[in-house]
Structure formats: structure tokens, C-alpha cells
Amino acid sequence: MIAIDTHEHVINRYVSDVLTDRIPAGQTLKWACQRYVDDRKTCHKRGLKFDPDAANAAINFFPGALRHSTGEYAGQDFELYPWQAFGIWNLFGWVWEETGYRRFTQCYWSVARGNGKSPIAAGITTYVIGYDPDPDRKDGRPEARGLAFTSATMAKQARIVFDEIRRFIDQEKWLRTRFTRCFRDSIVCESDYSTIEPMPSEGYSADGRIPTMIVRDELHEWKEHHRDTLEKQDTSMGKRRQPLLFEITTAGSDTSDIWIEEYNLAKAVVDRNNNIEMDELFVLIHEIDDDDDPLDEKVWPKGNPMLEYGVVKVGHLRKEAGKAATSSTELQKFKRYYCNRQSTSVVKPITSEAWALGDREFPDLDEKECHIGFDWGWRDDLTAMAYVWPLVDTKDNGEKRRLYAVKADVWIPVDGARDLQREPWATWIAEDWLRVTTGKRSTNPKDIYDVFESRYNEHNIVLSLIHI
């Protein structure tokens, strides 16, 4: 049974402590707290109101109905720490005055590794599908035929939040009165015909499915070829009155394009120096600041709010920091996973400086020895054939040095996983750097042979080696 308690004093103290530096906090978290303060003052002008009863009910659900299942905390009630309660308080307290529907339909929740993103996502999903009252129902029950997906790029990752929900239900008889059937790949609330399912990106189909909630796990892992899935997920929620897209992630790298887009948007929304208003997006980011030294222990709590409570172990962070102090690669990993800031690719086969040196005219390649490498692609991949000519160059001082001339032919299928109208594909195709094949595969043997034959005749290639 859920206990009755009010948490506004906890939230107010937490917000005050963040804004007055009594709690170590990065600038983005301070913006989020200031946004809450500002919204409480101006909400009615925008048709919003704060419902403390709804916020308290959501927070009380965690210790009242959920118990931890892992490690030293297994079996203990899921008591929310102030930073977690602040997030739940906002997500479920803010509603539209006219309809009573929840204000926030999207949440960007980002924190360093080991700070409990998955259990929070599992708890919120359980509440939304099983207990969050539908304003249009007089009986106080959730929206009928609710549907939640726990989504990730890989099946194993998509199951993390889903399996945590199952463990919550297994441990609590009261939950089993609502979630009456638990299968390997679905949890069913028979009284409302609602379900929760894991959904990896490669298996996602929006046809006929109208999710109430989607948990999008580890956003930094979603790549350009997943964009079509992301768009299907987003648009499939449009028919619900108060859907919730809940994104949880640690920071990405400079190659995590989709994460970078979402992260930049989230920061822009809470940045108090902007005039951007996106009332539907709630942002909670715990990260160190730009000018912080990631190896300084004093800044670690900014990205690790659980460090204060001993959930994140300071000894482990010190061990990882020791490795980071001796290696640029380890430093980037530490900065990303333990300080929750974007990492930079520091180990590259070809540096940008070396690449720039290759910007010169090709020499005469006729009848020169050529090495050819071939990569046979498939539906989600490119097919490529590279031609490499080893050359010898003479410097002004007479010194000999080795150079290489490189050309490549690359193919991509028109009906494959990637949207060819998007960048960088559109530009590469327009500038003839990338050839488009018909169908779903980039492996049309005739097209490949015709191009190879053209190259062969163009340069009178002396064939040395083919890698297949």
C-alpha cells in the first residue's frame, strides 16, 4: 500500500541548495532548477498549473510499491533521493489547466554511469501504465489500452528496463493485482488491456501500435541508420492524449550525431539566457562544466548525484581517474562515462592533419602496380572497392619518401536502412562520391564489375592483389 506523504518541502530545499551552491551542480542543472522556479511564477499565463497532489502520488508510488532488486540494496524500498524526486515532481506535477493532461510529453534524463537511470525508467513506466490517473476517466484509473515500449538499439539493452519492471512485479504482491500476467516479452494489465514490451530498434514497427510511453535507452548509441525508427516512434505516439517519451543516456562522443542533436536541444531549452520555450520537454542533466578538470574530485558530484549517498563508490572513481591520468584515451572515457561530458575521438587511423596533406593532384597512374581491396556490403552496409597505388616521391633535397594514391568506389542501396535524402548521404550522392543501387542491397555484381572494368581500363592497372 502506498504511503501518504508530501514532498514539496524536500523539493524546495533541493532547488535552493542547487541554486546557492550548497549542492555541487553543473550549470545545466542550475538552469533546470531555475526553470522550475520561474515556471511556478508564470505558469498561469501560459495555461499551466502545478498539481502537488499528482506530484506527491507519483513520488509516493516508488517507496510504497517498488523494491530494489540488485546488489546491496536488493529488497529495500525504492526511496527517492532529492535529485530523483525533483525529476518525478516535475514530470507528474505539471499539467494543463484546461484539460488536466500532463505538461511534459518528453523527458531528457542524463547522468553519469552507475547513477540508477534504468531503475528510475522502470519505476516511471510501471506507474504510467498501471497507476497514473487518466483525467478523462472518473474512476481514477490509467488510460485504457496503454502500451509502453522499452526501446534500445540492441535487444539485450532493450530488456534492461523491461526486466527491471518484471522484478518489481515479482517482489510485490500489490503490483501483481494490477499486472496480472508476466511473460518473457510482455507484461499485461488485463483490467485495462494494457501492456509493456521490450522493443529493439531492428524489430520496431509502428503499424497499428499507439504507445503511451516509450523508454529510449542509451540515446548515444542511436546512429544515423536508426533515424527512421526514431521518427516512427515519435509519430506513433501522436494519438495519445498525454504520451511520454523518456530518454535516458550518458554522454556520447563526437560521432554520436543523434545524441548531439538531442543534447543541444535539451540544453537550449533550459538555458535561462535563451528565449526558447518548449513546454513539453523536461530536462535533467547532471554533468561537469566546460571549464572543470575531470580529474578533480570536487567536481565529480556534478555528474554523479549518487556519490553523496554512497551508491556510486568514490574508490571506484579514484581508480578510474588514476588510469585516466596516464592515458588520453582513458581520460576521454572517464570524462564521458563518469563525468557525463562528451568525449572526443583521440585515436584515429587517419588524423585530420594527415588527411589535409592528401589534397593534391593525382600523378600519372597508368601501368602502375595497384592493390585493390573489396568489402561486400549488405542491406545495412555499404559496398566498397578501394584502389591503392604505392608511389615514390623525391623531395627537393633528393630524399625518397613513400606516398600512396587512393581512389574508391562506394555503393549504397536505395531501399536500404538509410534515408538518402538526409546528410551526409544526399551530398555524397550529388557529388558522385556514392553510387546508388536499386533494391535493398548494395551488392549488384554487374554494377560493381562495370565500374571496376572502367577503372581497370582507365589506368591500365597492373593488378597485384585483390582482397575479398
CSV table of C-alpha atoms in Angstrom, one decimal:
chain,number,residue,atom,x,y,z
A,1,MET,CA,0.0,0.0,0.0
A,2,ILE,CA,1.3,3.4,-1.0
A,3,ALA,CA,2.0,5.7,2.0
A,4,ILE,CA,0.7,9.3,2.1
A,5,ASP,CA,3.3,12.0,2.3
A,6,THR,CA,4.0,15.4,0.9
A,7,HIS,CA,7.4,16.3,-0.6
A,8,GLU,CA,7.2,20.0,-1.6
A,9,HIS,CA,9.5,21.0,1.3
A,10,VAL,CA,12.1,18.5,0.1
A,11,ILE,CA,11.9,19.8,-3.5
A,12,ASN,CA,12.1,23.4,-2.4
A,13,ARG,CA,15.1,22.8,-0.2
A,14,TYR,CA,16.8,20.8,-3.1
A,15,VAL,CA,16.2,23.6,-5.6
A,16,SER,CA,17.5,26.2,-3.1
A,17,ASP,CA,20.6,24.1,-2.4
A,18,VAL,CA,21.4,23.7,-6.0
A,19,LEU,CA,21.0,27.4,-6.8
A,20,THR,CA,23.1,28.6,-3.8
A,21,ASP,CA,25.9,26.0,-4.4
A,22,ARG,CA,25.3,24.1,-1.2
A,23,ILE,CA,24.9,21.1,-3.6
A,24,PRO,CA,27.7,20.8,-6.2
A,25,ALA,CA,25.9,21.2,-9.5
A,26,GLY,CA,26.7,21.9,-13.1
A,27,GLN,CA,25.3,24.9,-14.9
A,28,THR,CA,22.7,22.9,-16.8
A,29,LEU,CA,21.2,21.5,-13.6
A,30,LYS,CA,21.1,25.0,-12.1
A,31,TRP,CA,19.2,26.1,-15.2
A,32,ALA,CA,16.7,23.3,-14.7
A,33,CYS,CA,16.1,24.3,-11.1
A,34,GLN,CA,15.7,28.0,-12.1
A,35,ARG,CA,13.3,27.0,-14.8
A,36,TYR,CA,11.1,25.3,-12.2
A,37,VAL,CA,11.2,28.4,-10.0
A,38,ASP,CA,10.4,30.7,-13.0
A,39,ASP,CA,7.5,28.4,-14.1
A,40,ARG,CA,5.9,28.4,-10.7
A,41,LYS,CA,5.7,32.2,-11.0
A,42,THR,CA,4.5,32.4,-14.7
A,43,CYS,CA,2.6,29.2,-15.3
A,44,HIS,CA,-0.9,30.5,-15.3
A,45,LYS,CA,-0.1,33.0,-18.1
A,46,ARG,CA,0.8,30.0,-20.3
A,47,GLY,CA,-2.2,27.9,-19.4
A,48,LEU,CA,-0.3,25.7,-16.9
A,49,LYS,CA,-0.7,24.8,-13.3
A,50,PHE,CA,1.2,22.7,-10.8
A,51,ASP,CA,-0.8,19.9,-9.1
A,52,PRO,CA,1.1,18.9,-5.9
A,53,ASP,CA,-1.3,16.0,-5.3
A,54,ALA,CA,-0.4,14.4,-8.6
A,55,ALA,CA,3.3,15.0,-8.0
A,56,ASN,CA,3.1,13.6,-4.4
A,57,ALA,CA,1.2,10.5,-5.7
A,58,ALA,CA,3.9,9.7,-8.2
A,59,ILE,CA,6.8,10.1,-5.7
A,60,ASN,CA,5.0,8.1,-3.0
A,61,PHE,CA,4.5,5.3,-5.5
A,62,PHE,CA,8.2,4.5,-5.5
A,63,PRO,CA,8.8,3.6,-1.9
A,64,GLY,CA,5.2,2.4,-1.5
A,65,ALA,CA,5.1,-0.1,-4.3
A,66,LEU,CA,8.7,-0.8,-5.5
A,67,ARG,CA,11.7,-2.5,-4.0
A,68,HIS,CA,15.2,-2.6,-5.4
A,69,SER,CA,16.4,-5.9,-6.9
A,70,THR,CA,20.1,-5.6,-7.3
A,71,GLY,CA,23.2,-5.7,-5.1
A,72,GLU,CA,23.4,-4.3,-1.6
A,73,TYR,CA,20.1,-2.6,-1.9
A,74,ALA,CA,18.1,-5.7,-3.0
A,75,GLY,CA,14.8,-5.9,-1.2
A,76,GLN,CA,14.9,-2.4,0.2
A,77,ASP,CA,12.1,0.1,-0.6
A,78,PHE,CA,12.7,2.4,-3.5
A,79,GLU,CA,13.2,5.6,-1.6
A,80,LEU,CA,13.8,8.5,-4.0
A,81,TYR,CA,16.8,10.8,-3.3
A,82,PRO,CA,16.1,14.6,-3.6
A,83,TRP,CA,17.5,14.8,-7.1
A,84,GLN,CA,15.3,11.9,-8.3
A,85,ALA,CA,12.3,13.3,-6.5
A,86,PHE,CA,12.8,16.6,-8.3
A,87,GLY,CA,12.5,14.9,-11.6
A,88,ILE,CA,9.4,12.9,-10.7
A,89,TRP,CA,7.9,16.0,-9.1
A,90,ASN,CA,8.2,17.9,-12.3
A,91,LEU,CA,7.1,15.2,-14.7
A,92,PHE,CA,3.9,14.4,-13.0
A,93,GLY,CA,3.1,17.7,-11.2
A,94,TRP,CA,2.8,20.0,-14.2
A,95,VAL,CA,-0.5,19.8,-16.0
A,96,TRP,CA,-2.5,21.9,-18.5
A,97,GLU,CA,-5.2,23.9,-16.7
A,98,GLU,CA,-7.9,23.3,-19.3
A,99,THR,CA,-7.5,19.5,-19.7
A,100,GLY,CA,-5.6,18.3,-16.7
A,101,TYR,CA,-3.2,16.4,-19.1
A,102,ARG,CA,0.4,16.2,-18.2
A,103,ARG,CA,2.5,19.1,-19.5
A,104,PHE,CA,5.7,17.1,-20.2
A,105,THR,CA,5.4,14.6,-23.0
A,106,GLN,CA,9.2,14.2,-23.4
A,107,CYS,CA,12.0,13.9,-20.9
A,108,TYR,CA,15.7,14.0,-21.4
A,109,TRP,CA,17.3,12.4,-18.3
A,110,SER,CA,21.1,12.2,-18.4
A,111,VAL,CA,23.5,11.3,-15.7
A,112,ALA,CA,26.9,9.5,-15.4
A,113,ARG,CA,27.2,5.7,-15.4
A,114,GLY,CA,26.0,3.9,-12.2
A,115,ASN,CA,23.6,6.6,-11.0
A,116,GLY,CA,20.4,4.5,-11.5
A,117,LYS,CA,18.9,5.6,-14.8
A,118,SER,CA,17.3,2.2,-15.6
A,119,PRO,CA,15.5,1.7,-12.2
A,120,ILE,CA,14.0,5.2,-12.5
A,121,ALA,CA,12.8,4.5,-16.0
A,122,ALA,CA,11.4,1.2,-14.9
A,123,GLY,CA,9.5,2.8,-12.0
A,124,ILE,CA,8.1,5.6,-14.1
A,125,THR,CA,6.9,3.1,-16.8
A,126,THR,CA,5.2,0.9,-14.2
A,127,TYR,CA,3.4,4.0,-12.8
A,128,VAL,CA,2.4,5.4,-16.1
A,129,ILE,CA,0.9,2.2,-17.4
A,130,GLY,CA,-0.6,0.9,-14.2
A,131,TYR,CA,-1.5,3.8,-11.9
A,132,ASP,CA,-1.2,7.3,-13.4
A,133,PRO,CA,-4.8,8.6,-13.4
A,134,ASP,CA,-6.4,9.5,-16.8
A,135,PRO,CA,-8.0,12.9,-16.4
A,136,ASP,CA,-10.8,11.7,-18.7
A,137,ARG,CA,-11.7,8.7,-16.5
A,138,LYS,CA,-13.9,9.3,-13.5
A,139,ASP,CA,-12.7,6.1,-11.8
A,140,GLY,CA,-9.1,7.4,-11.5
A,141,ARG,CA,-7.6,4.6,-13.5
A,142,PRO,CA,-4.9,5.0,-16.2
A,143,GLU,CA,-5.7,5.4,-19.8
A,144,ALA,CA,-7.3,2.2,-21.3
A,145,ARG,CA,-5.2,0.0,-23.6
A,146,GLY,CA,-2.0,1.7,-22.5
A,147,LEU,CA,1.2,0.5,-24.3
A,148,ALA,CA,4.8,1.0,-23.3
A,149,PHE,CA,7.9,0.1,-25.1
A,150,THR,CA,11.4,-0.2,-23.6
A,151,SER,CA,13.5,0.6,-26.6
A,152,ALA,CA,17.2,0.5,-27.4
A,153,THR,CA,19.4,-0.2,-30.4
A,154,MET,CA,20.0,-3.9,-29.4
A,155,ALA,CA,17.7,-6.5,-28.0
A,156,LYS,CA,19.8,-7.1,-24.8
A,157,GLN,CA,19.8,-3.3,-24.0
A,158,ALA,CA,16.1,-3.0,-24.6
A,159,ARG,CA,15.4,-5.7,-22.0
A,160,ILE,CA,17.3,-4.0,-19.2
A,161,VAL,CA,14.4,-1.7,-18.2
A,162,PHE,CA,11.8,-4.3,-19.1
A,163,ASP,CA,13.4,-6.9,-16.9
A,164,GLU,CA,13.7,-4.5,-14.0
A,165,ILE,CA,9.9,-3.9,-14.2
A,166,ARG,CA,9.3,-7.6,-14.1
A,167,ARG,CA,11.5,-7.9,-11.0
A,168,PHE,CA,9.5,-5.0,-9.3
A,169,ILE,CA,6.3,-7.0,-10.0
A,170,ASP,CA,7.7,-10.3,-8.9
A,171,GLN,CA,8.7,-8.8,-5.5
A,172,GLU,CA,5.4,-7.0,-4.7
A,173,LYS,CA,2.0,-8.8,-4.4
A,174,TRP,CA,0.2,-5.5,-4.6
A,175,LEU,CA,1.6,-4.8,-8.1
A,176,ARG,CA,0.5,-8.3,-9.2
A,177,THR,CA,-3.1,-7.4,-8.6
A,178,ARG,CA,-2.8,-4.9,-11.4
A,179,PHE,CA,-0.1,-6.5,-13.6
A,180,THR,CA,-1.7,-9.9,-13.7
A,181,ARG,CA,0.3,-11.7,-16.4
A,182,CYS,CA,4.1,-11.6,-16.9
A,183,PHE,CA,5.6,-13.3,-20.0
A,184,ARG,CA,9.1,-13.3,-21.3
A,185,ASP,CA,8.3,-10.4,-23.8
A,186,SER,CA,5.2,-8.8,-22.4
A,187,ILE,CA,3.7,-7.6,-19.1
A,188,VAL,CA,-0.1,-7.4,-19.1
A,189,CYS,CA,-2.5,-5.4,-17.1
A,190,GLU,CA,-5.7,-7.3,-18.0
A,191,SER,CA,-8.2,-4.9,-16.3
A,192,ASP,CA,-7.2,-2.1,-18.7
A,193,TYR,CA,-5.9,-4.2,-21.6
A,194,SER,CA,-2.5,-2.5,-21.2
A,195,THR,CA,0.9,-4.0,-22.0
A,196,ILE,CA,4.6,-3.3,-21.6
A,197,GLU,CA,7.0,-4.8,-24.1
A,198,PRO,CA,10.8,-4.6,-24.9
A,199,MET,CA,11.4,-3.3,-28.4
A,200,PRO,CA,14.9,-3.3,-30.0
A,201,SER,CA,15.3,-0.8,-32.9
A,202,GLU,CA,15.7,-3.6,-35.5
A,203,GLY,CA,12.3,-5.1,-34.6
A,204,TYR,CA,10.3,-1.9,-34.2
A,205,SER,CA,7.2,-1.5,-36.2
A,206,ALA,CA,4.7,1.4,-35.6
A,207,ASP,CA,2.0,-0.3,-37.7
A,208,GLY,CA,-1.2,-0.3,-35.7
A,209,ARG,CA,0.7,0.4,-32.4
A,210,ILE,CA,0.0,3.6,-30.5
A,211,PRO,CA,2.3,3.7,-27.4
A,212,THR,CA,1.5,5.6,-24.3
A,213,MET,CA,5.1,5.6,-23.3
A,214,ILE,CA,8.5,4.8,-24.9
A,215,VAL,CA,11.7,4.5,-22.9
A,216,ARG,CA,14.6,5.2,-25.2
A,217,ASP,CA,17.7,3.8,-23.6
A,218,GLU,CA,21.3,5.0,-24.1
A,219,LEU,CA,20.5,7.6,-26.7
A,220,HIS,CA,24.2,8.0,-27.5
A,221,GLU,CA,24.1,4.5,-29.2
A,222,TRP,CA,21.5,5.5,-31.8
A,223,LYS,CA,23.1,6.2,-35.1
A,224,GLU,CA,22.1,7.7,-38.4
A,225,HIS,CA,20.7,4.5,-39.8
A,226,HIS,CA,18.3,4.3,-36.7
A,227,ARG,CA,16.8,7.7,-37.6
A,228,ASP,CA,13.8,6.2,-39.4
A,229,THR,CA,13.0,4.1,-36.3
A,230,LEU,CA,13.2,7.2,-34.1
A,231,GLU,CA,10.8,9.0,-36.4
A,232,LYS,CA,8.4,6.1,-36.4
A,233,GLN,CA,8.5,6.0,-32.6
A,234,ASP,CA,7.9,9.8,-32.2
A,235,THR,CA,5.0,9.9,-34.7
A,236,SER,CA,3.3,6.7,-33.3
A,237,MET,CA,2.6,8.5,-30.0
A,238,GLY,CA,0.6,11.3,-31.6
A,239,LYS,CA,-2.8,9.8,-31.0
A,240,ARG,CA,-2.3,9.6,-27.2
A,241,ARG,CA,-3.6,12.5,-25.0
A,242,GLN,CA,-0.6,12.5,-22.7
A,243,PRO,CA,2.2,10.3,-24.0
A,244,LEU,CA,5.7,10.2,-22.5
A,245,LEU,CA,8.9,9.8,-24.4
A,246,PHE,CA,11.5,9.1,-21.7
A,247,GLU,CA,15.1,9.3,-23.0
A,248,ILE,CA,17.9,8.1,-20.6
A,249,THR,CA,21.5,8.3,-21.5
A,250,THR,CA,25.1,9.1,-20.5
A,251,ALA,CA,27.0,11.5,-22.7
A,252,GLY,CA,28.0,10.5,-26.2
A,253,SER,CA,31.1,11.1,-28.3
A,254,ASP,CA,31.8,13.4,-31.2
A,255,THR,CA,30.4,10.7,-33.5
A,256,SER,CA,27.0,10.4,-31.7
A,257,ASP,CA,25.2,12.7,-34.1
A,258,ILE,CA,21.6,11.9,-32.9
A,259,TRP,CA,22.6,12.3,-29.3
A,260,ILE,CA,24.4,15.6,-30.1
A,261,GLU,CA,21.2,16.9,-31.6
A,262,GLU,CA,19.0,16.0,-28.6
A,263,TYR,CA,21.6,17.1,-26.1
A,264,ASN,CA,22.0,20.6,-27.7
A,265,LEU,CA,18.2,21.0,-27.9
A,266,ALA,CA,17.8,20.0,-24.2
A,267,LYS,CA,20.5,22.5,-23.1
A,268,ALA,CA,19.0,25.2,-25.2
A,269,VAL,CA,15.5,24.7,-23.7
A,270,VAL,CA,16.7,25.0,-20.1
A,271,ASP,CA,19.3,27.7,-20.8
A,272,ARG,CA,17.9,30.8,-19.0
A,273,ASN,CA,19.8,33.1,-21.4
A,274,ASN,CA,17.6,31.8,-24.2
A,275,ASN,CA,14.0,32.7,-25.1
A,276,ILE,CA,13.3,29.2,-26.3
A,277,GLU,CA,10.0,27.8,-24.8
A,278,MET,CA,9.3,24.1,-25.2
A,279,ASP,CA,6.7,23.4,-22.6
A,280,GLU,CA,6.6,19.7,-23.4
A,281,LEU,CA,10.3,18.9,-22.8
A,282,PHE,CA,11.6,18.3,-19.3
A,283,VAL,CA,15.4,18.3,-19.0
A,284,LEU,CA,17.5,16.9,-16.2
A,285,ILE,CA,21.2,16.8,-16.9
A,286,HIS,CA,23.9,16.1,-14.3
A,287,GLU,CA,27.3,16.9,-15.8
A,288,ILE,CA,30.6,18.7,-15.1
A,289,ASP,CA,31.0,22.1,-16.6
A,290,ASP,CA,33.2,23.1,-19.6
A,291,ASP,CA,36.0,24.5,-17.5
A,292,ASP,CA,36.0,21.8,-14.9
A,293,ASP,CA,39.0,19.4,-14.6
A,294,PRO,CA,37.5,15.9,-14.8
A,295,LEU,CA,40.2,14.6,-12.5
A,296,ASP,CA,39.3,17.0,-9.7
A,297,GLU,CA,37.4,15.0,-7.1
A,298,LYS,CA,35.5,18.2,-6.1
A,299,VAL,CA,33.6,18.2,-9.5
A,300,TRP,CA,32.6,14.5,-9.6
A,301,PRO,CA,29.3,15.0,-7.7
A,302,LYS,CA,28.1,17.2,-10.5
A,303,GLY,CA,27.8,14.2,-12.8
A,304,ASN,CA,27.3,11.7,-10.0
A,305,PRO,CA,24.5,12.8,-7.7
A,306,MET,CA,24.5,9.3,-6.1
A,307,LEU,CA,28.1,9.8,-4.9
A,308,GLU,CA,26.8,11.7,-1.9
A,309,TYR,CA,24.8,8.7,-0.8
A,310,GLY,CA,27.5,6.1,-1.4
A,311,VAL,CA,25.6,4.4,-4.2
A,312,VAL,CA,28.4,5.5,-6.6
A,313,LYS,CA,31.7,4.5,-4.9
A,314,VAL,CA,34.4,7.1,-4.6
A,315,GLY,CA,37.0,4.4,-4.5
A,316,HIS,CA,36.0,3.2,-8.0
A,317,LEU,CA,36.1,6.7,-9.4
A,318,ARG,CA,39.6,7.2,-8.0
A,319,LYS,CA,40.7,4.0,-9.6
A,320,GLU,CA,39.4,5.1,-13.0
A,321,ALA,CA,40.8,8.6,-12.6
A,322,GLY,CA,44.2,7.1,-11.9
A,323,LYS,CA,44.1,5.3,-15.2
A,324,ALA,CA,42.8,8.5,-16.9
A,325,ALA,CA,45.8,10.5,-15.6
A,326,THR,CA,48.2,8.4,-17.6
A,327,SER,CA,46.3,8.0,-20.9
A,328,SER,CA,44.5,10.4,-23.2
A,329,THR,CA,42.2,7.6,-24.3
A,330,GLU,CA,41.3,6.7,-20.7
A,331,LEU,CA,40.8,10.4,-19.9
A,332,GLN,CA,38.2,10.7,-22.6
A,333,LYS,CA,36.4,7.6,-21.3
A,334,PHE,CA,36.5,8.9,-17.8
A,335,LYS,CA,35.1,12.3,-18.9
A,336,ARG,CA,32.3,10.6,-20.8
A,337,TYR,CA,31.2,7.8,-18.5
A,338,TYR,CA,32.0,9.2,-15.1
A,339,CYS,CA,31.6,13.0,-15.6
A,340,ASN,CA,28.9,12.8,-18.3
A,341,ARG,CA,30.5,15.1,-20.8
A,342,GLN,CA,31.0,14.5,-24.5
A,343,SER,CA,34.2,12.7,-25.4
A,344,THR,CA,36.5,13.3,-28.3
A,345,SER,CA,37.9,10.6,-30.6
A,346,VAL,CA,41.5,10.8,-29.8
A,347,VAL,CA,42.7,7.6,-31.6
A,348,LYS,CA,42.1,7.9,-35.4
A,349,PRO,CA,43.6,5.8,-38.2
A,350,ILE,CA,44.0,9.0,-40.2
A,351,THR,CA,44.3,12.3,-38.4
A,352,SER,CA,42.7,15.5,-39.9
A,353,GLU,CA,46.3,16.8,-40.4
A,354,ALA,CA,47.3,13.8,-42.4
A,355,TRP,CA,44.1,13.9,-44.4
A,356,ALA,CA,44.7,17.5,-45.3
A,357,LEU,CA,48.2,16.6,-46.8
A,358,GLY,CA,46.5,14.4,-49.3
A,359,ASP,CA,44.7,17.3,-51.0
A,360,ARG,CA,46.8,17.3,-54.2
A,361,GLU,CA,46.5,16.3,-57.9
A,362,PHE,CA,46.9,12.6,-58.8
A,363,PRO,CA,50.0,11.7,-60.7
A,364,ASP,CA,50.0,9.6,-63.8
A,365,LEU,CA,48.9,6.2,-62.6
A,366,ASP,CA,48.9,4.3,-65.9
A,367,GLU,CA,50.5,0.8,-65.7
A,368,LYS,CA,51.4,1.4,-62.0
A,369,GLU,CA,51.1,-1.5,-59.6
A,370,CYS,CA,47.7,-1.3,-57.8
A,371,HIS,CA,46.4,-3.0,-54.7
A,372,ILE,CA,42.6,-3.4,-54.6
A,373,GLY,CA,40.5,-4.1,-51.5
A,374,PHE,CA,36.9,-5.1,-51.7
A,375,ASP,CA,34.2,-5.0,-49.0
A,376,TRP,CA,31.0,-6.8,-49.9
A,377,GLY,CA,28.1,-4.9,-48.2
A,378,TRP,CA,24.5,-5.9,-47.4
A,379,ARG,CA,21.2,-4.2,-46.5
A,380,ASP,CA,22.5,-2.1,-43.7
A,381,ASP,CA,26.0,-1.6,-45.0
A,382,LEU,CA,27.9,-0.1,-47.9
A,383,THR,CA,29.8,-2.0,-50.6
A,384,ALA,CA,33.2,-0.5,-51.4
A,385,MET,CA,36.2,-1.1,-53.6
A,386,ALA,CA,39.4,0.8,-52.9
A,387,TYR,CA,42.4,1.2,-55.2
A,388,VAL,CA,45.8,2.0,-53.7
A,389,TRP,CA,48.9,2.8,-55.8
A,390,PRO,CA,52.2,2.7,-53.8
A,391,LEU,CA,54.3,5.6,-55.2
A,392,VAL,CA,57.8,7.0,-54.6
A,393,ASP,CA,58.2,10.8,-54.2
A,394,THR,CA,61.5,12.7,-54.3
A,395,LYS,CA,61.9,15.7,-52.0
A,396,ASP,CA,63.8,18.8,-53.0
A,397,ASN,CA,66.9,17.5,-51.1
A,398,GLY,CA,66.8,14.3,-53.0
A,399,GLU,CA,65.4,12.2,-50.1
A,400,LYS,CA,62.9,9.5,-51.2
A,401,ARG,CA,59.6,9.0,-49.4
A,402,ARG,CA,56.7,6.7,-49.8
A,403,LEU,CA,53.3,8.1,-51.0
A,404,TYR,CA,50.0,6.4,-51.8
A,405,ALA,CA,47.4,7.4,-54.3
A,406,VAL,CA,43.9,6.2,-53.3
A,407,LYS,CA,40.6,6.1,-55.1
A,408,ALA,CA,37.4,4.4,-54.0
A,409,ASP,CA,34.1,3.4,-55.5
A,410,VAL,CA,31.2,3.0,-52.9
A,411,TRP,CA,27.7,1.8,-53.4
A,412,ILE,CA,24.5,2.2,-51.2
A,413,PRO,CA,21.1,0.6,-51.8
A,414,VAL,CA,18.2,3.0,-52.5
A,415,ASP,CA,15.7,0.9,-50.4
A,416,GLY,CA,18.2,0.2,-47.5
A,417,ALA,CA,18.1,1.3,-43.9
A,418,ARG,CA,19.4,4.8,-44.5
A,419,ASP,CA,17.3,7.8,-45.7
A,420,LEU,CA,19.3,9.0,-48.7
A,421,GLN,CA,17.5,12.4,-48.6
A,422,ARG,CA,19.4,13.2,-45.3
A,423,GLU,CA,23.0,14.2,-44.8
A,424,PRO,CA,25.7,13.3,-45.4
A,425,TRP,CA,24.3,10.8,-47.9
A,426,ALA,CA,22.5,13.4,-50.1
A,427,THR,CA,25.7,15.5,-50.6
A,428,TRP,CA,27.8,12.4,-51.3
A,429,ILE,CA,25.4,11.2,-53.9
A,430,ALA,CA,25.0,14.6,-55.5
A,431,GLU,CA,28.8,14.9,-55.8
A,432,ASP,CA,29.2,11.4,-57.2
A,433,TRP,CA,31.2,10.1,-54.2
A,434,LEU,CA,28.5,7.5,-53.6
A,435,ARG,CA,26.7,5.3,-56.1
A,436,VAL,CA,23.1,4.2,-55.6
A,437,THR,CA,22.0,0.7,-56.4
A,438,THR,CA,18.4,-0.4,-56.9
A,439,GLY,CA,16.6,-2.5,-54.3
A,440,LYS,CA,17.5,-3.2,-50.7
A,441,ARG,CA,21.1,-4.4,-51.2
A,442,SER,CA,24.3,-2.6,-52.3
A,443,THR,CA,25.6,-5.7,-53.9
A,444,ASN,CA,24.6,-5.7,-57.6
A,445,PRO,CA,27.5,-7.8,-59.2
A,446,LYS,CA,27.0,-6.3,-62.7
A,447,ASP,CA,27.2,-2.7,-61.4
A,448,ILE,CA,30.3,-3.4,-59.4
A,449,TYR,CA,32.0,-5.2,-62.3
A,450,ASP,CA,31.2,-2.5,-64.8
A,451,VAL,CA,32.8,0.2,-62.6
A,452,PHE,CA,35.8,-2.0,-61.8
A,453,GLU,CA,36.3,-2.6,-65.6
A,454,SER,CA,36.1,1.1,-66.2
A,455,ARG,CA,38.8,1.8,-63.6
A,456,TYR,CA,40.9,-1.0,-64.9
A,457,ASN,CA,40.9,0.4,-68.4
A,458,GLU,CA,41.2,4.0,-67.3
A,459,HIS,CA,44.6,3.4,-65.6
A,460,ASN,CA,45.8,0.3,-67.4
A,461,ILE,CA,46.1,-1.2,-63.9
A,462,VAL,CA,48.8,-3.7,-63.2
A,463,LEU,CA,46.9,-5.9,-60.8
A,464,SER,CA,48.9,-7.0,-57.8
A,465,LEU,CA,46.4,-8.2,-55.2
A,466,ILE,CA,42.7,-8.5,-54.6
A,467,HIS,CA,41.3,-8.8,-51.0
A,468,ILE,CA,37.8,-10.2,-50.9
